[in-house]
Short mmCIF file of C-alpha atoms and ligand atoms in Angstrom, two decimals:
data_model
loop_
_atom_site.label_atom_id
_atom_site.label_comp_id
_atom_site.label_asym_id
_atom_site.label_seq_id
_atom_site.Cartn_x
_atom_site.Cartn_y
_atom_site.Cartn_z
CA UNK A 1 7.48 -77.74 -36.87
CA UNK A 2 8.06 -78.86 -32.73
CA UNK A 3 5.96 -76.54 -30.31
CA UNK A 4 7.10 -74.42 -27.27
CA UNK A 5 8.45 -76.73 -24.73
CA UNK A 6 11.31 -75.95 -22.44
CA UNK A 7 13.86 -76.96 -22.52
CA UNK A 8 15.50 -80.05 -20.66
CA UNK A 9 19.13 -81.28 -20.91
CA UNK A 10 17.57 -84.24 -23.52
CA UNK A 11 15.99 -80.94 -26.03
CA UNK A 12 18.62 -78.90 -25.83
CA UNK A 13 21.10 -81.77 -26.12
CA UNK A 14 18.40 -82.91 -29.17
CA UNK A 15 17.63 -80.01 -30.93
CA UNK A 16 22.67 -79.33 -30.94
CA UNK A 17 22.47 -82.25 -32.41
CA UNK A 18 19.73 -81.80 -34.69
CA UNK A 19 21.85 -78.54 -36.21
CA UNK A 20 24.90 -79.56 -36.18
CA UNK A 21 27.48 -80.74 -37.77
CA UNK A 22 30.06 -79.94 -35.27
CA UNK A 23 29.55 -83.02 -33.91
CA UNK A 24 29.23 -86.20 -36.39
CA UNK A 25 28.65 -88.91 -35.57
CA UNK A 26 28.97 -91.55 -32.93
CA UNK A 27 29.60 -88.95 -30.79
CA UNK A 28 28.27 -89.32 -27.46
CA UNK A 29 26.33 -86.63 -26.24
CA UNK A 30 26.25 -85.23 -22.46
CA UNK A 31 24.16 -81.82 -21.68
CA UNK A 32 24.10 -79.76 -18.72
CA UNK A 33 22.05 -75.99 -17.83
CA UNK A 34 24.32 -74.12 -16.37
CA UNK A 35 23.26 -70.40 -17.00
CA UNK A 36 23.02 -68.12 -14.31
CA UNK A 37 21.74 -64.52 -16.05
CA UNK A 38 17.92 -62.84 -15.12
CA UNK A 39 16.10 -64.33 -17.96
CA UNK A 40 16.72 -67.76 -19.77
CA UNK A 41 17.48 -70.99 -19.32
CA UNK A 42 20.88 -72.07 -21.20
CA UNK A 43 22.75 -74.83 -21.44
CA UNK A 44 26.28 -76.66 -22.96
CA UNK A 45 26.02 -79.45 -24.88
CA UNK A 46 29.62 -81.64 -25.02
CA UNK A 47 30.89 -84.29 -27.11
CA UNK A 48 33.64 -87.19 -25.66
CA UNK A 49 36.46 -84.91 -27.98
CA UNK A 50 35.93 -81.41 -26.34
CA UNK A 51 34.01 -80.30 -28.94
CA UNK A 52 30.87 -77.99 -27.36
CA UNK A 53 28.03 -75.72 -28.84
CA UNK A 54 25.26 -73.90 -26.48
CA UNK A 55 22.11 -73.77 -26.75
CA UNK A 56 20.01 -71.12 -25.33
CA UNK A 57 15.91 -70.05 -24.59
CA UNK A 58 13.60 -67.58 -23.76
CA UNK A 59 11.37 -68.33 -20.79
CA UNK A 60 7.78 -67.69 -21.13
CA UNK A 61 8.78 -65.26 -17.91
CA UNK A 62 11.69 -63.85 -16.44
CA UNK A 63 13.73 -66.44 -14.85
CA UNK A 64 14.99 -64.36 -11.38
CA UNK A 65 11.71 -63.89 -10.50
CA UNK A 66 9.68 -67.01 -12.18
CA UNK A 67 5.99 -67.31 -13.58
CA UNK A 68 4.42 -63.82 -12.22
CA UNK A 69 6.23 -61.81 -14.11
CA UNK A 70 5.43 -63.33 -18.30
CA UNK A 71 7.98 -62.15 -21.25
CA UNK A 72 7.75 -62.84 -25.08
CA UNK A 73 10.10 -65.42 -26.29
CA UNK A 74 10.52 -63.38 -29.85
CA UNK A 75 13.21 -61.94 -27.82
CA UNK A 76 14.86 -65.18 -28.42
CA UNK A 77 14.03 -64.18 -32.77
CA UNK A 78 14.89 -60.34 -30.80
CA UNK A 79 18.73 -62.16 -29.71
CA UNK A 80 19.32 -63.91 -32.30
CA UNK A 81 18.83 -61.21 -35.16
CA UNK A 82 20.67 -58.62 -33.43
CA UNK A 83 24.37 -61.52 -33.38
CA UNK A 84 23.26 -62.21 -36.30
CA UNK A 85 23.05 -58.69 -37.89
CA UNK A 86 26.41 -57.88 -35.59
CA UNK A 87 28.00 -60.48 -36.22
CA UNK A 88 28.34 -59.05 -40.63
CA UNK A 89 29.69 -55.13 -39.12
CA UNK A 90 32.01 -57.01 -35.85
CA UNK A 91 32.42 -60.31 -36.80
CA UNK A 92 36.17 -60.66 -34.04
CA UNK A 93 33.83 -58.96 -31.64
CA UNK A 94 30.15 -60.74 -31.92
CA UNK A 95 28.66 -64.48 -30.68
CA UNK A 96 27.97 -66.32 -33.82
CA UNK A 97 24.84 -68.25 -33.96
CA UNK A 98 24.39 -71.21 -36.27
CA UNK A 99 20.88 -72.08 -35.97
CA UNK A 100 17.74 -70.28 -34.22
CA UNK A 101 14.27 -71.39 -34.86
CA UNK A 102 11.95 -69.59 -33.66
CA UNK A 103 9.34 -72.23 -32.82
CA UNK A 104 11.39 -73.11 -29.72
CA UNK A 105 12.80 -69.56 -28.73
CA UNK A 106 16.58 -71.65 -28.99
CA UNK A 107 19.44 -70.77 -30.19
CA UNK A 108 22.55 -72.26 -30.93
CA UNK A 109 25.71 -70.28 -30.84
CA UNK A 110 29.19 -71.75 -30.46
CA UNK A 111 30.93 -72.13 -27.16
CA UNK A 112 32.86 -68.63 -25.86
CA UNK A 113 34.73 -71.93 -23.22
CA UNK A 114 38.15 -70.49 -24.28
CA UNK A 115 37.10 -66.98 -22.61
CA UNK A 116 35.53 -65.15 -19.20
CA UNK A 117 32.66 -63.01 -18.09
CA UNK A 118 34.72 -59.56 -18.28
CA UNK A 119 33.01 -58.97 -14.63
CA UNK A 120 34.10 -62.08 -12.55
CA UNK A 121 37.65 -61.43 -13.92
CA UNK A 122 37.26 -57.26 -13.20
CA UNK A 123 36.42 -58.24 -9.52
CA UNK A 124 38.87 -60.96 -9.65
CA UNK A 125 41.18 -58.16 -10.88
CA UNK A 126 42.28 -59.01 -13.50
CA UNK A 127 43.21 -56.51 -16.53
CA UNK A 128 42.82 -56.60 -20.10
CA UNK A 129 45.76 -53.87 -22.76
CA UNK A 130 43.28 -54.65 -24.93
CA UNK A 131 39.49 -54.45 -23.55
CA UNK A 132 39.59 -51.05 -24.75
CA UNK A 133 40.60 -50.71 -27.86
CA UNK A 134 37.99 -54.03 -29.35
CA UNK A 135 35.22 -53.30 -27.42
CA UNK A 136 35.29 -49.60 -29.47
CA UNK A 137 35.72 -51.22 -32.33
CA UNK A 138 32.64 -53.73 -31.93
CA UNK A 139 30.98 -50.40 -30.32
CA UNK A 140 31.44 -48.06 -33.32
CA UNK A 141 31.52 -50.66 -36.22
CA UNK A 142 27.81 -52.20 -35.04
CA UNK A 143 26.47 -48.91 -34.63
CA UNK A 144 27.91 -47.05 -37.52
CA UNK A 145 26.83 -49.94 -40.63
CA UNK A 146 23.24 -49.81 -38.91
CA UNK A 147 22.74 -46.22 -38.93
CA UNK A 148 20.92 -43.94 -40.89
CA UNK A 149 24.20 -42.91 -42.22
CA UNK A 150 24.72 -45.70 -44.32
CA UNK A 151 20.99 -47.34 -44.72
CA UNK A 152 18.46 -45.51 -47.16
CA UNK A 153 15.07 -44.05 -45.37
CA UNK A 154 12.85 -47.30 -46.38
CA UNK A 155 16.01 -49.99 -45.53
CA UNK A 156 16.19 -47.51 -41.53
CA UNK A 157 12.17 -47.49 -40.65
CA UNK A 158 12.26 -51.24 -41.75
CA UNK A 159 15.24 -52.39 -39.58
CA UNK A 160 13.20 -50.73 -36.43
CA UNK A 161 10.84 -52.19 -37.31
CA UNK A 162 12.11 -56.00 -37.31
CA UNK A 163 13.93 -54.87 -33.52
CA UNK A 164 10.85 -53.28 -32.30
CA UNK A 165 11.53 -54.33 -28.82
CA UNK A 166 8.55 -53.36 -26.51
CA UNK A 167 8.92 -55.71 -23.10
CA UNK A 168 12.27 -55.86 -23.26
CA UNK A 169 12.90 -52.31 -23.57
CA UNK A 170 9.84 -51.45 -20.87
CA UNK A 171 12.64 -53.95 -18.65
CA UNK A 172 14.90 -51.17 -19.31
CA UNK A 173 12.58 -48.20 -18.87
CA UNK A 174 11.67 -48.96 -15.87
CA UNK A 175 14.37 -50.46 -14.76
CA UNK A 176 17.32 -47.18 -15.98
CA UNK A 177 14.63 -44.81 -15.31
CA UNK A 178 11.97 -44.52 -13.09
CA UNK A 179 12.51 -47.42 -10.67
CA UNK A 180 15.82 -45.45 -8.59
CA UNK A 181 13.85 -42.27 -8.36
CA UNK A 182 10.59 -43.27 -6.63
CA UNK A 183 10.09 -46.08 -3.73
CA UNK A 184 9.00 -48.79 -6.33
CA UNK A 185 8.67 -52.31 -5.02
CA UNK A 186 10.82 -53.44 -7.59
CA UNK A 187 14.18 -51.86 -5.90
CA UNK A 188 16.38 -54.08 -3.75
CA UNK A 189 18.32 -50.65 -1.33
CA UNK A 190 21.03 -52.29 1.44
CA UNK A 191 19.86 -50.49 4.85
CA UNK A 192 23.04 -48.54 5.26
CA UNK A 193 21.98 -45.96 2.09
CA UNK A 194 18.81 -46.33 2.09
CA UNK A 195 18.67 -41.97 3.37
CA UNK A 196 20.91 -42.16 0.56
CA UNK A 197 18.13 -44.44 -1.69
CA UNK A 198 14.80 -40.89 -0.51
CA UNK A 199 17.22 -38.50 -1.99
CA UNK A 200 16.87 -39.94 -5.56
CA UNK A 201 13.57 -39.44 -5.35
CA UNK A 202 12.80 -36.34 -3.83
CA UNK A 203 15.72 -34.93 -6.27
CA UNK A 204 13.99 -32.88 -8.28
CA UNK A 205 16.30 -31.07 -10.01
CA UNK A 206 18.11 -34.80 -10.68
CA UNK A 207 14.90 -36.92 -12.30
CA UNK A 208 14.48 -33.63 -14.17
CA UNK A 209 17.90 -34.59 -16.75
CA UNK A 210 17.25 -38.54 -16.10
CA UNK A 211 12.95 -37.54 -17.73
CA UNK A 212 15.36 -36.62 -20.69
CA UNK A 213 17.52 -39.41 -21.19
CA UNK A 214 14.70 -41.69 -20.98
CA UNK A 215 12.57 -38.87 -23.82
CA UNK A 216 14.94 -40.27 -25.84
CA UNK A 217 16.05 -43.91 -25.04
CA UNK A 218 12.06 -43.75 -26.16
CA UNK A 219 12.47 -42.03 -29.55
CA UNK A 220 15.97 -41.36 -30.93
CA UNK A 221 15.98 -44.98 -33.15
CA UNK A 222 19.73 -43.71 -33.77
CA UNK A 223 21.46 -47.45 -34.76
CA UNK A 224 20.26 -51.42 -33.99
CA UNK A 225 22.33 -51.15 -29.89
CA UNK A 226 23.14 -54.50 -27.89
CA UNK A 227 20.97 -52.53 -26.29
CA UNK A 228 22.62 -53.79 -22.83
CA UNK A 229 26.58 -53.99 -23.13
CA UNK A 230 27.51 -54.59 -19.03
CA UNK A 231 31.24 -56.57 -18.09
CA UNK A 232 28.46 -59.61 -18.10
CA UNK A 233 27.62 -59.49 -21.19
CA UNK A 234 31.57 -59.45 -22.97
CA UNK A 235 33.29 -62.86 -23.19
CA UNK A 236 37.26 -62.07 -22.57
CA UNK A 237 41.16 -63.32 -22.81
CA UNK A 238 44.90 -63.14 -23.45
CA UNK A 239 44.20 -61.97 -26.88
CA UNK A 240 39.82 -61.37 -27.55
CA UNK A 241 37.09 -60.54 -26.79
CA UNK A 242 33.25 -61.72 -27.60
CA UNK A 243 29.96 -59.62 -26.77
CA UNK A 244 26.47 -61.74 -26.41
CA UNK A 245 23.09 -61.45 -25.63
CA UNK A 246 21.77 -58.70 -27.11
CA UNK A 247 18.13 -60.04 -26.39
CA UNK A 248 17.69 -56.00 -25.16
CA UNK A 249 18.74 -54.75 -28.94
CA UNK A 250 16.75 -52.38 -30.85
CA UNK A 251 17.59 -49.36 -32.20
CA UNK A 252 17.80 -46.43 -29.47
CA UNK A 253 20.11 -43.71 -29.29
CA UNK A 254 23.90 -44.69 -30.17
CA UNK A 255 24.84 -43.38 -26.48
CA UNK A 256 23.54 -46.50 -24.90
CA UNK A 257 25.10 -49.12 -25.90
CA UNK A 258 28.74 -46.68 -24.91
CA UNK A 259 27.76 -45.98 -22.23
CA UNK A 260 26.48 -48.81 -20.53
CA UNK A 261 29.45 -49.81 -21.57
CA UNK A 262 31.55 -47.08 -19.51
CA UNK A 263 29.54 -47.08 -16.35
CA UNK A 264 30.04 -50.99 -15.86
CA UNK A 265 33.71 -49.48 -16.24
CA UNK A 266 33.24 -46.43 -13.64
CA UNK A 267 30.92 -49.37 -11.35
CA UNK A 268 34.29 -51.30 -11.32
CA UNK A 269 35.78 -47.75 -10.57
CA UNK A 270 34.30 -47.21 -6.87
CA UNK A 271 33.51 -51.28 -6.18
CA UNK A 272 37.73 -51.37 -6.18
CA UNK A 273 39.31 -50.00 -2.56
CA UNK A 274 36.50 -52.07 -0.91
CA UNK A 275 37.32 -55.69 -3.74
CA UNK A 276 41.45 -54.73 -2.86
CA UNK A 277 44.16 -54.29 -0.92
CA UNK A 278 44.83 -50.59 -1.72
CA UNK A 279 48.03 -50.72 -3.82
CA UNK A 280 45.80 -53.03 -5.94
CA UNK A 281 42.53 -50.56 -5.46
CA UNK A 282 45.20 -48.04 -7.16
CA UNK A 283 46.04 -49.67 -10.06
CA UNK A 284 43.72 -51.04 -11.25
CA UNK A 285 41.00 -48.00 -11.06
CA UNK A 286 44.61 -46.31 -12.74
CA UNK A 287 43.94 -49.37 -15.25
CA UNK A 288 40.41 -48.17 -15.35
CA UNK A 289 41.32 -45.22 -16.06
CA UNK A 290 42.98 -45.37 -19.32
CA UNK A 291 40.76 -47.89 -20.81
CA UNK A 292 38.06 -45.80 -20.91
CA UNK A 293 39.95 -42.99 -22.21
CA UNK A 294 40.84 -45.40 -24.48
CA UNK A 295 37.33 -46.60 -25.53
CA UNK A 296 35.74 -43.47 -26.02
CA UNK A 297 38.90 -42.43 -27.98
CA UNK A 298 39.08 -44.86 -29.74
CA UNK A 299 35.07 -45.77 -30.89
CA UNK A 300 35.36 -41.69 -31.67
CA UNK A 301 38.15 -41.73 -34.19
CA UNK A 302 36.66 -44.67 -35.84
CA UNK A 303 33.40 -44.02 -35.41
CA UNK A 304 34.33 -40.19 -37.18
CA UNK A 305 36.52 -41.86 -39.94
CA UNK A 306 33.38 -43.99 -40.88
CA UNK A 307 31.02 -41.12 -41.05
CA UNK A 308 34.00 -39.66 -42.99
CA UNK A 309 34.63 -41.39 -45.80
CA UNK A 310 31.30 -43.86 -46.28
CA UNK A 311 27.94 -42.45 -45.06
CA UNK A 312 25.92 -42.67 -47.73
CA UNK A 313 23.42 -39.56 -47.24
CA UNK A 314 24.83 -36.26 -49.23
CA UNK A 315 23.10 -33.99 -46.48
CA UNK A 316 24.91 -36.30 -43.91
CA UNK A 317 28.62 -36.19 -45.48
CA UNK A 318 28.32 -32.43 -43.82
CA UNK A 319 31.37 -32.40 -41.16
CA UNK A 320 30.63 -30.33 -39.09
CA UNK A 321 27.16 -32.02 -38.72
CA UNK A 322 29.51 -35.09 -38.35
CA UNK A 323 31.58 -33.47 -35.15
CA UNK A 324 27.75 -32.27 -33.43
CA UNK A 325 26.21 -36.09 -33.71
CA UNK A 326 30.01 -37.17 -32.41
CA UNK A 327 29.35 -34.18 -29.16
CA UNK A 328 26.34 -35.38 -28.59
CA UNK A 329 27.16 -39.25 -28.60
CA UNK A 330 29.95 -38.53 -26.05
CA UNK A 331 27.40 -35.72 -23.96
CA UNK A 332 23.84 -38.88 -23.70
CA UNK A 333 26.91 -41.93 -22.97
CA UNK A 334 28.40 -40.26 -20.11
CA UNK A 335 24.35 -39.36 -18.78
CA UNK A 336 23.23 -43.64 -19.42
CA UNK A 337 26.55 -44.61 -17.70
CA UNK A 338 24.87 -41.96 -14.57
CA UNK A 339 22.19 -44.11 -14.80
CA UNK A 340 23.31 -47.96 -15.06
CA UNK A 341 25.62 -46.82 -11.53
CA UNK A 342 22.60 -45.63 -10.36
CA UNK A 343 20.25 -48.03 -11.12
CA UNK A 344 22.33 -50.77 -9.91
CA UNK A 345 23.11 -49.41 -6.77
CA UNK A 346 19.56 -48.65 -5.38
CA UNK A 347 17.16 -50.33 -7.62
CA UNK A 348 16.35 -54.49 -8.98
CA UNK A 349 19.42 -55.72 -10.67
CA UNK A 350 23.16 -55.01 -7.79
CA UNK A 351 26.60 -56.07 -9.89
CA UNK A 352 28.96 -58.28 -8.24
CA UNK A 353 31.86 -55.78 -8.08
CA UNK A 354 29.21 -54.71 -5.25
CA UNK A 355 27.90 -57.18 -4.15
CA UNK A 356 31.41 -58.94 -3.73
CA UNK A 357 32.95 -56.79 -1.59
CA UNK A 358 32.40 -58.23 2.10
CA UNK A 359 32.46 -55.79 4.32
CA UNK A 360 29.18 -53.55 4.44
CA UNK A 361 30.72 -50.10 6.00
CA UNK A 362 33.39 -49.55 2.49
CA UNK A 363 30.09 -51.57 0.41
CA UNK A 364 27.68 -49.04 0.94
CA UNK A 365 30.80 -46.21 0.71
CA UNK A 366 31.34 -48.01 -3.00
CA UNK A 367 27.41 -48.01 -3.53
CA UNK A 368 27.05 -44.07 -2.03
CA UNK A 369 30.23 -43.46 -4.74
CA UNK A 370 28.02 -45.06 -7.24
CA UNK A 371 25.51 -42.73 -6.37
CA UNK A 372 27.01 -39.43 -6.67
CA UNK A 373 29.91 -39.98 -9.25
CA UNK A 374 26.19 -41.22 -11.06
CA UNK A 375 24.63 -38.13 -10.42
CA UNK A 376 27.13 -35.61 -11.81
CA UNK A 377 26.93 -37.61 -14.83
CA UNK A 378 23.56 -36.85 -15.34
CA UNK A 379 23.88 -33.58 -14.74
CA UNK A 380 27.32 -31.92 -15.82
CA UNK A 381 26.98 -34.55 -19.63
CA UNK A 382 26.18 -31.28 -21.39
CA UNK A 383 29.22 -29.32 -19.65
CA UNK A 384 31.82 -32.34 -20.12
CA UNK A 385 32.81 -31.43 -23.55
CA UNK A 386 35.72 -33.49 -23.34
CA UNK A 387 37.02 -37.32 -22.24
CA UNK A 388 39.25 -35.41 -19.52
CA UNK A 389 37.34 -33.74 -17.96
CA UNK A 390 34.66 -37.02 -17.61
CA UNK A 391 37.77 -38.82 -15.94
CA UNK A 392 39.35 -35.30 -13.65
CA UNK A 393 35.29 -35.58 -12.61
CA UNK A 394 35.45 -38.95 -12.32
CA UNK A 395 38.51 -39.57 -9.94
CA UNK A 396 37.18 -37.78 -7.68
CA UNK A 397 35.53 -40.59 -7.03
CA UNK A 398 39.04 -43.29 -6.71
CA UNK A 399 37.57 -42.88 -1.90
N1 ADP B 1 28.14 -68.60 -25.87
C1 ADP B 1 28.13 -68.63 -24.59
N2 ADP B 1 29.19 -69.30 -24.40
C2 ADP B 1 29.39 -70.33 -23.03
N3 ADP B 1 28.97 -69.15 -22.38
C3 ADP B 1 27.69 -69.06 -22.15
C4 ADP B 1 27.61 -68.64 -23.81
N4 ADP B 1 26.22 -66.98 -23.55
C5 ADP B 1 26.55 -67.76 -22.36
N5 ADP B 1 26.91 -67.87 -20.89
C6 ADP B 1 26.98 -68.52 -20.30
O1 ADP B 1 25.44 -68.59 -19.56
C7 ADP B 1 26.08 -67.59 -18.60
C8 ADP B 1 24.14 -66.70 -18.51
O2 ADP B 1 23.81 -66.22 -19.92
P1 ADP B 1 22.55 -65.17 -20.70
O3 ADP B 1 23.08 -64.92 -22.43
O4 ADP B 1 23.97 -63.28 -19.75
O5 ADP B 1 21.51 -65.26 -20.51
P2 ADP B 1 20.97 -64.28 -20.26
O6 ADP B 1 20.15 -63.97 -20.60
O7 ADP B 1 19.76 -65.82 -19.29
O8 ADP B 1 21.27 -63.83 -19.00
C9 ADP B 1 27.03 -66.13 -19.38
O9 ADP B 1 27.37 -65.49 -18.52
C10 ADP B 1 27.55 -67.42 -19.14
O10 ADP B 1 27.98 -67.71 -18.11
C1 LIG B 2 14.77 -58.69 -14.62
S1 LIG B 2 16.25 -57.88 -16.05
C2 LIG B 2 16.83 -57.61 -15.02
C3 LIG B 2 18.77 -57.30 -16.20
O1 LIG B 2 18.80 -58.36 -16.01
C4 LIG B 2 19.72 -58.50 -17.95
O2 LIG B 2 20.87 -58.63 -17.66
P1 LIG B 2 21.33 -59.77 -18.27
O3 LIG B 2 20.11 -60.62 -18.21
O4 LIG B 2 22.65 -60.03 -18.88
O5 LIG B 2 21.45 -60.72 -16.19
C5 LIG B 2 19.44 -57.05 -17.67
O6 LIG B 2 20.40 -55.63 -17.40
C6 LIG B 2 17.96 -56.16 -16.71
O7 LIG B 2 17.78 -54.84 -16.88
#
C-alpha cells in the first residue's frame, strides 16, 4: 500500500491513470493543480484527446492557513463516502466519485468542466431557472433517504457513527456559532462595519438564539448532511447542477443544509445593489426571491410526499407529526441561513458576493444588510410560519 505523501501534479496524474480506464492506452497525460478552496489540493488530469478527470487530495492541514492549522486527512474519506451515499439517492445532482484511496486521502472524480461554480455566475449576474427545483430535489432526496423515516434504528446508528466528523464539525461550530459573536482573532472585519460587529459581541438576545442553533447542530442527527452547501459547492450550467465538496458531512439537523443554501442566495441578494447597476440589481433580486420561494415550496412538497409514501417506521407515519417536523425544518433553516449571513460578513471565511463589491461604502452597506437580515431571521425564525412571510421580511433588506 502506498504511504501518504502530498501529491505533485505527476503523482496526481499517475493516480488518475492507475484508477481509471477512461484515458485508454497511449494517451499523453498532463496534470495541473488549480484548487481555490480553503482546504485541499485539486488537480485536473487531462489527455491529449480532451478527456479529463479531477483528483482531490486532503492535506494534513488547512490549505488557506498552512501547517499551523493541522487537520485530519480522514475528511477525504468523509467527503468520498458522503458523495457516494448522496450519489445513490440523487445521482443527477451529485458529482460522481470514481475511486477513493484511503491511504493517500485522494479522490478521483468526474470533471465538471462543462459547468461553472454557482457563486461566480451569480456574482456576474447570471441566472438559472432550474436552480431551485434541482437543488430542492437534491436536498429532499439526500436528506430524506438518510433519515429515521427510512433507516432502521440500528442501521441509522451505524451510519451516524461512520460519519462522525469531529474536526470539520468543530470548524463549523467555531466559525458559524462562536467567532462572529466575540472578538476572535480569526475574524476578518472591514473597518467600516467594525462598530456593528462590536454590537454583535454584546447582543445577548441574539447570542441566546445562536446558542440554541448551535446546540441543535451538536445534537440533532436527523440526516446525513452535505454540511457546507454554499454556492461555491454547486456547479451549474444551462441544464443541470451538481454538488461537490462534502467533507463537512455528518449526521445533523436537516435545516442546516437547507439554511446554508438559503443563506448563500440571500448573501447574493444583499450584495446586488453593490454589484450591479440599479435596474440589474432589482432584476437579480427578483430572480433570487422567486428561486428562494420555489426552493422551499419544492423541498417541502417533495419531502412531504416522501414522508407520506416512503416512511418505514410506523410511529413516524403520523401525518400531524410529519407536518410539525417540516415546520421545524423551516424554522431551523431560517436560523442557519441567518448564521451563514452573519459569519460570512464578520467571520473568517468571506464570500465573493460581498468581497467583489469594489466601492468600500457600498460593500459596507451590503454587509450591514447581511448582518441585519441574518439577525432578523435568527430572532424571528419561529414566528415565520410560511415562506411568503420570510420573503416579505427579506424585501425590507433589498437596499
Ligand atoms: N469535480 C470537479 N470538477 C471540476 N472542478 C472541480 C471539481 N471539484 C473541484 N473543482 C475545482 O476546485 C475548486 C476547489 O474545490 P473544492 O472541492 O471546493 O475544494 P476545497 O475542499 O478545498 O474547498 C472548485 O472551486 C472548482 O474550481
Ligand atoms: C477554514 S475552512 C473555512 C470555510 O471553508 C469551507 O468552505 P470551502 O472549503 O468550500 O471553501 C467552509 O465553508 C468553512 O467554514
